[in-house]
CSV table of C-alpha atoms in Angstrom, one decimal:
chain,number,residue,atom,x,y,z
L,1,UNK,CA,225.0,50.8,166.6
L,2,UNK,CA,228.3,50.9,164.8
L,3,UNK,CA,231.3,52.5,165.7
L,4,UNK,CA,232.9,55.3,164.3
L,5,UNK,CA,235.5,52.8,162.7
L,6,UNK,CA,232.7,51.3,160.4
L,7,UNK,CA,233.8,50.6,156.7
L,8,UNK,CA,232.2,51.9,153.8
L,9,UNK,CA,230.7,49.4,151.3
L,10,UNK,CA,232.7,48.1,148.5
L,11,UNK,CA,231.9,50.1,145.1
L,12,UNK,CA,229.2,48.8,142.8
L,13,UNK,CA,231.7,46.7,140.4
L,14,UNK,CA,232.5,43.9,143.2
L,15,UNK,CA,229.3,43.9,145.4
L,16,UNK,CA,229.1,40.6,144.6
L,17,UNK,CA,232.5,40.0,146.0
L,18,UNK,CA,232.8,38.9,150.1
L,19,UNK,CA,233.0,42.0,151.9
L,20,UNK,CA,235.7,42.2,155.0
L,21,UNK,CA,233.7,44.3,157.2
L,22,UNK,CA,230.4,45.9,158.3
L,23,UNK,CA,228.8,49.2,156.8
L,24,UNK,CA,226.6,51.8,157.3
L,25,UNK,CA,225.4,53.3,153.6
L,26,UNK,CA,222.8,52.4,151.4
L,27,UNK,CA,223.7,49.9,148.4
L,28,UNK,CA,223.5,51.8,144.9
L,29,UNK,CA,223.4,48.7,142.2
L,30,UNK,CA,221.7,45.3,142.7
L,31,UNK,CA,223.9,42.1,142.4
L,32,UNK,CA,224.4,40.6,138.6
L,33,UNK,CA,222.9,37.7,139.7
L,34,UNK,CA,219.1,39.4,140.5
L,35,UNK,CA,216.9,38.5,137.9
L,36,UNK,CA,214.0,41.1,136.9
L,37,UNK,CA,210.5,39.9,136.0
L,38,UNK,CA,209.1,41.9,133.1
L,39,UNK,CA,205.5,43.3,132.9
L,40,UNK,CA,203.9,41.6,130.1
L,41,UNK,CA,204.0,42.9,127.5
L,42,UNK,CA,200.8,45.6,126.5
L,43,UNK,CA,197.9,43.8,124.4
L,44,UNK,CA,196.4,45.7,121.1
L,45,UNK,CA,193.2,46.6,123.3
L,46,UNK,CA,195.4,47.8,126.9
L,47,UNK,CA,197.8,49.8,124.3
L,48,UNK,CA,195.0,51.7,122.9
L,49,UNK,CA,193.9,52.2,126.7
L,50,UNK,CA,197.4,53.6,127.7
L,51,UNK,CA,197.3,55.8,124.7
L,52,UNK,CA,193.9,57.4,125.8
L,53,UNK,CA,195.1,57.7,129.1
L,54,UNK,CA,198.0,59.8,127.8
L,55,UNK,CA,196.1,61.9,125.9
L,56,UNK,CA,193.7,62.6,128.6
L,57,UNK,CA,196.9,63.5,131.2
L,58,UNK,CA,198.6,65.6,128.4
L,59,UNK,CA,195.0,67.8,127.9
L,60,UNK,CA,195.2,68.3,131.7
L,61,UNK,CA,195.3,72.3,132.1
L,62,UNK,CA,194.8,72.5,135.7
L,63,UNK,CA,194.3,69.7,138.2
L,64,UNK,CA,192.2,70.0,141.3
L,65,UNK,CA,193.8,70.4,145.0
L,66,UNK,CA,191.8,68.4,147.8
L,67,UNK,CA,190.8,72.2,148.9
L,68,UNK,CA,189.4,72.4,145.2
L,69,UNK,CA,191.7,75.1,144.7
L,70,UNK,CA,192.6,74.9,140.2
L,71,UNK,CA,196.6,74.9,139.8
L,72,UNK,CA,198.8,73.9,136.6
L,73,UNK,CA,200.8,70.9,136.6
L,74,UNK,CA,204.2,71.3,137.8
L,75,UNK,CA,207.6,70.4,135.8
L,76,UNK,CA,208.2,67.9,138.7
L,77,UNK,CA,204.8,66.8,138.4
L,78,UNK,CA,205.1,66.0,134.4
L,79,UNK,CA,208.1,64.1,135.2
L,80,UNK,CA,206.0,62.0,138.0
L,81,UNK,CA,203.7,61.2,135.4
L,82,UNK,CA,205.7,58.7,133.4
L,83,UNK,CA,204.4,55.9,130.8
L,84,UNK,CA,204.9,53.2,134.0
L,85,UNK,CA,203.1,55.3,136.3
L,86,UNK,CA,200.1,55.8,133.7
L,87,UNK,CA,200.4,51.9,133.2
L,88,UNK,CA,200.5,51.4,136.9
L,89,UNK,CA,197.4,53.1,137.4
L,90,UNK,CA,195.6,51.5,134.5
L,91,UNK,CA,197.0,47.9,136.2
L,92,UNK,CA,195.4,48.9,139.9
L,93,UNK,CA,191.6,49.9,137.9
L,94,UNK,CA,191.3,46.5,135.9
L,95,UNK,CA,192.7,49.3,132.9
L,96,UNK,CA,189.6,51.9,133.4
L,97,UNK,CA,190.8,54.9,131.7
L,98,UNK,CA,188.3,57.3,133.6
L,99,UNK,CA,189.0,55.5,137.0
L,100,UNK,CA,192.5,55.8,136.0
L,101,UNK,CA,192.8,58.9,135.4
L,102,UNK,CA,190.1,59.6,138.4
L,103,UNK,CA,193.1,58.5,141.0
L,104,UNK,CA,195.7,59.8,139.0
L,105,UNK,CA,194.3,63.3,139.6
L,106,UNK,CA,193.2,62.6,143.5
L,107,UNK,CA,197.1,61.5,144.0
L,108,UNK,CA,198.2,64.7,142.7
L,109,UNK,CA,196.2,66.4,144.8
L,110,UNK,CA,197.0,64.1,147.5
L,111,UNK,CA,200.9,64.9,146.9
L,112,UNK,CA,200.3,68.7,147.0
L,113,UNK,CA,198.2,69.1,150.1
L,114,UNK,CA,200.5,65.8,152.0
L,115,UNK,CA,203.5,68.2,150.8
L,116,UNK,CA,205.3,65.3,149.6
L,117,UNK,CA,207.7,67.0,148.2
L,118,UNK,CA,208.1,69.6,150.9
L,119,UNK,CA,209.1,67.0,153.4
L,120,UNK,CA,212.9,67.3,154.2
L,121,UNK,CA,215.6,64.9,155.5
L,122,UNK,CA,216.0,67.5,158.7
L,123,UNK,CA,212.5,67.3,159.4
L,124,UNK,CA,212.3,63.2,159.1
L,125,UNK,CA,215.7,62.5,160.9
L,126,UNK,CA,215.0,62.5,164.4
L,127,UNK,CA,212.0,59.6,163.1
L,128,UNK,CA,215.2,57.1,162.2
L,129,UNK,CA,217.7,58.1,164.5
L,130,UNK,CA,217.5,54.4,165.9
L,131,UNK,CA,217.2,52.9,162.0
L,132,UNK,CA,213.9,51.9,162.6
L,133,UNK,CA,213.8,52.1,158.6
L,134,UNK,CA,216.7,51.3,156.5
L,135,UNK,CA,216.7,50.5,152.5
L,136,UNK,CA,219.6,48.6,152.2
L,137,UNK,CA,220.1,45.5,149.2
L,138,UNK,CA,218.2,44.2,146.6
L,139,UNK,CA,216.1,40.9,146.2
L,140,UNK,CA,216.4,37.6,143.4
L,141,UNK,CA,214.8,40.3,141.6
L,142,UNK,CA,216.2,43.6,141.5
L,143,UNK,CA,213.9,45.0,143.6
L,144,UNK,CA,215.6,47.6,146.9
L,145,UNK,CA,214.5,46.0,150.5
L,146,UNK,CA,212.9,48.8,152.7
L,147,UNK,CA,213.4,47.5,156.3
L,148,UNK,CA,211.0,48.4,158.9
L,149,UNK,CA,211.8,47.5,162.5
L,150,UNK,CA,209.2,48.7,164.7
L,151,UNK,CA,211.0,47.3,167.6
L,152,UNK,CA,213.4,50.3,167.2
L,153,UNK,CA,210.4,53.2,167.6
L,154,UNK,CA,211.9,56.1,169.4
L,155,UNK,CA,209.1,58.6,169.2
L,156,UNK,CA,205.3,59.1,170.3
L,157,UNK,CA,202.8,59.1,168.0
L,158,UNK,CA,202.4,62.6,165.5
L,159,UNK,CA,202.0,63.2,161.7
L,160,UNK,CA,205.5,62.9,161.3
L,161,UNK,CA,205.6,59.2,162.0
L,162,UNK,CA,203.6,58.7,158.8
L,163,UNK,CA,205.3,61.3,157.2
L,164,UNK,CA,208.5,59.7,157.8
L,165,UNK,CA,207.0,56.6,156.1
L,166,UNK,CA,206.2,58.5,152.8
L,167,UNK,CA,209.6,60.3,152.9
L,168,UNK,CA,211.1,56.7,152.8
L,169,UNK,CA,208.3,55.5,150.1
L,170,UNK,CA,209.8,58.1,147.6
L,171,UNK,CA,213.6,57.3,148.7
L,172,UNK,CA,213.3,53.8,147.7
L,173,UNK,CA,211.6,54.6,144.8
L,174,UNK,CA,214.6,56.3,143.7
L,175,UNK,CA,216.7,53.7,144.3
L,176,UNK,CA,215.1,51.1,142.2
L,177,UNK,CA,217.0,50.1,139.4
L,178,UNK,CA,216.5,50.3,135.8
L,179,UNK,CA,213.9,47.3,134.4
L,180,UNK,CA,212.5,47.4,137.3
L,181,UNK,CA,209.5,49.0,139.4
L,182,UNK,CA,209.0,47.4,142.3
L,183,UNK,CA,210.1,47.3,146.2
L,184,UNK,CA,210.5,44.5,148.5
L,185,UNK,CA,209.0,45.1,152.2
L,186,UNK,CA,211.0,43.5,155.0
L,187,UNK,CA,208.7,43.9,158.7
L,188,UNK,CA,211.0,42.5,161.5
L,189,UNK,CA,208.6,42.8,164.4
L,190,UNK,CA,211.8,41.6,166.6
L,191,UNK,CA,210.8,43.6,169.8
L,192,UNK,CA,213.6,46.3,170.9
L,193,UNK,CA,215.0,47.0,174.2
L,194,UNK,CA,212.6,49.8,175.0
L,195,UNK,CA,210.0,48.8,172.9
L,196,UNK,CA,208.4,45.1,173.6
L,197,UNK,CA,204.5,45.9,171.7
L,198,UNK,CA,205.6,45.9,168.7
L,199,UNK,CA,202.2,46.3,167.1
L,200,UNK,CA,201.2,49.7,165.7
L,201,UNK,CA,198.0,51.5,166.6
L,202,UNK,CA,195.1,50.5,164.5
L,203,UNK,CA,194.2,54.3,163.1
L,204,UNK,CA,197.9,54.9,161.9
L,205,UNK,CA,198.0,51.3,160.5
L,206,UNK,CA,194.8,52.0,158.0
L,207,UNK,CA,196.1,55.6,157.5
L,208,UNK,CA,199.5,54.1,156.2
L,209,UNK,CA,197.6,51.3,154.1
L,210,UNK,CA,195.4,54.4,152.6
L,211,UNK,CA,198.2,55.7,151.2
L,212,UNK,CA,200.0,52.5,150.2
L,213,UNK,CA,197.0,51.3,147.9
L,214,UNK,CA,195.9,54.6,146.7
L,215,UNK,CA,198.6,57.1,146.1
L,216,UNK,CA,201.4,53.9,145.0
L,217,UNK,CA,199.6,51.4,143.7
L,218,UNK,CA,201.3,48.5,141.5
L,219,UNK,CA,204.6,49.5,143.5
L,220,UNK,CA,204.7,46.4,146.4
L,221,UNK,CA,206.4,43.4,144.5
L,222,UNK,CA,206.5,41.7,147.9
L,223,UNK,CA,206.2,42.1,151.4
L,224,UNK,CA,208.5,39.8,154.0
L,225,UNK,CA,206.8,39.9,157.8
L,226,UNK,CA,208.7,37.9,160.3
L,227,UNK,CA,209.2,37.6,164.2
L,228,UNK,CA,205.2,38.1,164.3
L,229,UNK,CA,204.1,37.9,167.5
L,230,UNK,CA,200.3,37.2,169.0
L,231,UNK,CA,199.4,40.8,169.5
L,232,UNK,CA,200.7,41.6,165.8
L,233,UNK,CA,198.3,38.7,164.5
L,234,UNK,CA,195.5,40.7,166.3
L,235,UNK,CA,196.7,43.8,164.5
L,236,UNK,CA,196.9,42.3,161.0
L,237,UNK,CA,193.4,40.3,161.9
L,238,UNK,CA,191.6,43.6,162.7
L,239,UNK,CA,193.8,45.1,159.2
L,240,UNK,CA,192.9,42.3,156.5
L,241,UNK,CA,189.6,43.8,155.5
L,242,UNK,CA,190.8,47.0,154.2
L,243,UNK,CA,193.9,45.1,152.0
L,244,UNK,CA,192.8,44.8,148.5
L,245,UNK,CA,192.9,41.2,147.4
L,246,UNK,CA,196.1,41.4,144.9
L,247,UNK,CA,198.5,43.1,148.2
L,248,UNK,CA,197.4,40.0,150.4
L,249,UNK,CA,198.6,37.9,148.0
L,250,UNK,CA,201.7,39.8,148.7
L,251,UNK,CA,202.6,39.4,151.7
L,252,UNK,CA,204.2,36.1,153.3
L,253,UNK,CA,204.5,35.7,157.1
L,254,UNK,CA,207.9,34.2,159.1
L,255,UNK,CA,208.3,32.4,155.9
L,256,UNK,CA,212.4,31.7,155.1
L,257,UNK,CA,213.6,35.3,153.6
L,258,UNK,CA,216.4,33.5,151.7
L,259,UNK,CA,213.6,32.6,149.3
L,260,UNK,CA,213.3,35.6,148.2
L,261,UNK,CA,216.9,37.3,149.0
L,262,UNK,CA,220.1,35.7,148.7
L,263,UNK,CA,222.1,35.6,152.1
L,264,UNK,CA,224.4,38.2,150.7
L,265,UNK,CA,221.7,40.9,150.1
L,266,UNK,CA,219.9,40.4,153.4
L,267,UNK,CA,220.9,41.8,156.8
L,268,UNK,CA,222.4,39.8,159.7
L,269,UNK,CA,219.1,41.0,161.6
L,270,UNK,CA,216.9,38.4,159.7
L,271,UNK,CA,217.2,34.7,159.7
L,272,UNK,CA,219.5,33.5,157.3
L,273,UNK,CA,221.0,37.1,156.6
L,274,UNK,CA,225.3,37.5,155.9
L,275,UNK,CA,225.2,41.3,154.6
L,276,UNK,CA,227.7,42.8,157.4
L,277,UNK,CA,225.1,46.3,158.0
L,278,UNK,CA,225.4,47.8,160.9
L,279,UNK,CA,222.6,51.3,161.3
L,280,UNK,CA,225.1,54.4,162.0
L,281,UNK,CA,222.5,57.4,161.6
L,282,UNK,CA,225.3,59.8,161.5
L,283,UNK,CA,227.2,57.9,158.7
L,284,UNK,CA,223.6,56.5,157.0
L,285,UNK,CA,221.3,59.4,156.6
L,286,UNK,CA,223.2,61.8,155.1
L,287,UNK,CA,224.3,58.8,152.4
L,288,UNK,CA,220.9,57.8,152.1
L,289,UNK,CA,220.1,61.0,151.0
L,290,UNK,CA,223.0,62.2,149.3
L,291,UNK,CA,222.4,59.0,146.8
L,292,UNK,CA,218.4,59.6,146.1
L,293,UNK,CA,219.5,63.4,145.4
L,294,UNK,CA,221.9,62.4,142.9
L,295,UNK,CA,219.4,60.1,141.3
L,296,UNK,CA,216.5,62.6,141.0
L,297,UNK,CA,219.0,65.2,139.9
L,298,UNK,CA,219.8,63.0,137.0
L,299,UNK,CA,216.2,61.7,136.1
L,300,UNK,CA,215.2,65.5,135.7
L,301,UNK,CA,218.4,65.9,133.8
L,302,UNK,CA,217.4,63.2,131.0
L,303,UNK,CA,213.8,64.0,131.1
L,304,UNK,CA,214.9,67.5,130.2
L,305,UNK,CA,217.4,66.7,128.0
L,306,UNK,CA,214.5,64.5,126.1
L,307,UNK,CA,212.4,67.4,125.6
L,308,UNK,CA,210.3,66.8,129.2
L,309,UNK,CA,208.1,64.5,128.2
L,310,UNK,CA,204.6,63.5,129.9
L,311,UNK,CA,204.6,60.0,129.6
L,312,UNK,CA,208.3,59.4,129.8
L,313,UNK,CA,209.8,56.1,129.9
L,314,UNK,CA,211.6,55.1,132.9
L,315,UNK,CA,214.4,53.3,132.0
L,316,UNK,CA,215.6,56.2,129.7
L,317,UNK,CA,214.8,58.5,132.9
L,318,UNK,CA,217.4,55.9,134.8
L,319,UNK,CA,219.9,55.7,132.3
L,320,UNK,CA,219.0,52.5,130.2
L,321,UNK,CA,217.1,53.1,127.2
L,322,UNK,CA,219.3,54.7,124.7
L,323,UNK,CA,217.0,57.7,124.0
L,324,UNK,CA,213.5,58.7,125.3
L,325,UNK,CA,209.8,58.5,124.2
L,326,UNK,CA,210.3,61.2,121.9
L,327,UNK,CA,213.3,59.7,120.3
L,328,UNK,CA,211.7,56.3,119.4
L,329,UNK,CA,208.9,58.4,117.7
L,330,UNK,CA,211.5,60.0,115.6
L,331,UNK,CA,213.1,56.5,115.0
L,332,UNK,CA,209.8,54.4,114.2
């Protein structure tokens, strides 16, 4: 745990710079040297797909709650629906508009009756008062590293423990970076000094993977499991048959995490790590969410400002593109 002394991190234009001290907040920019890999880009036939998609999502009057309760889409809920989300969804059903469409509704639902939305950082806090997740850096690729450190659980098992897992889902979605849609997933099964089982209970662990593959599909670029111990390997054995075939390829165990993130963008915890982070909840949390506030505040800014769109593009939404969908109609 850090002291109160603890320096800030240095501001985004010399993060790649050597840094004279630890820290305790979230990093806002990835380093100049991460390189994004771009979706391909759409074919004749999977464009025509996306467009049907669209039009399908924009005729949606009322969408279904699991309790089959009718409600009208929401303004927050329009600005979920972006053209990457539609695409990610097409990506995850082998681009079946009806099955895509299908899940896009059921996630809705899902988001409503979960109360996604609902869930604040007061009610999630006391879940990562030991850091037991942190987003802090960025991979070789752009992509925000969500830490999970099991060996830090300070709390018995209740809703909120997977609650606080889809609170920290939607912070690091906010802090991915323009060009890019993806997170990297570091598991450091390291055990703790109160906590030595390390493994989590087979019902949460299927419960958490339910939501991973079904309500954020296409959104894992790559998950880094390390200090795996025998009784994890059981867990993950028991596990595999309910990960879809395209995740598994995902994930790489007690492999060497510099592969995948430079030294300077990877905590001293894991092998190989130099970024000085040191978990102060009082100093982190409120930072954390101080930063995916500001971000969401200024994605519904721009998608308002570009006439709030269904179907807007992302990297207009975080500042990149020029002008939105809406404007490159106008322009073509």
């Amino acid at each position: 745990m850090a002291t109160a002394g603890t320096a800030t991190p240095p501001a985004a234009s010399v993060l790649d710079e050597k840094r004279d001290g630890p820290f305790s907040v979230p990093l806002e920019t990835p380093p100049s040297s991460s390189q994004p890999v771009p979706n391909p880009a759409l074919t004749t036939e999977q464009q025509s797909k996306y467009e049907d998609l669209l039009v399908g999502v924009k005729g949606w009057v009322d969408v279904p709650s699991v309790t089959g309760k009718m409600e009208s889409l929401t303004e927050s809920e329009k600005l979920w629906l972006t053209r990457e989300c539609l695409l990610r969804y097409l990506r995850a059903t082998k681009w079946d508009t009806k099955e895509a469409e299908k899940r896009l509704h059921e996630t809705i639902s899902w988001r409503r009756e979960y109360g996604v939305e609902a869930l604040t950082a007061e009610h999630i806090g006391p879940e990562n008062e030991t850091g037991k997740q942190v987003i802090v850096g960025f991979d070789k690729q752009g992509r925000p590293c969500h830490y999970l450190n099991p060996g830090r659980q300070n709390t018995e098992v209740t809703p909120r423990q997977v609650q606080h897992m889809v609170f920290m889902l939607e912070r690091v979605i906010d802090l991915i970076p323009a060009e890019q849609e993806k997170i990297c997933l570091l598991i450091d099964f390291k055990t703790g000094t109160k906590r030595t089982n390390t493994a989590p209970g087979i019902g949460q662990g299927r419960e958490v993977l339910s939501i991973l593959q079904s309500h954020y599909p296409e959104r894992l670029g790559r998950a880094l499991i390390v200090n795996v111990p025998w009784v994890v390997w059981g867990f993950f054995k028991l596990i595999t048959p309910f990960i879809d075939p395209l995740t598994k390829e995902k994930l790489k165990f007690n492999e060497d995490v510099t592969q995948y993130v430079t030294p300077e963008q990877l905590a001293t915890d894991i092998k190989g790590g130099r970024l000085p982070f040191e978990y102060d909840h009082s100093v982190y949390w409120p930072a954390l969410n101080k930063l995916s506030d500001q971000r969401r505040a200024e994605r519904r800014q721009r998608w308002e400002a570009g006439g709030k769109q269904v179907g807007e593009s992302e990297d207009y939404l975080r500042g990149h593109a020029p002008h939105g969908v809406a404007g490159a109609q106008t322009e073509s």
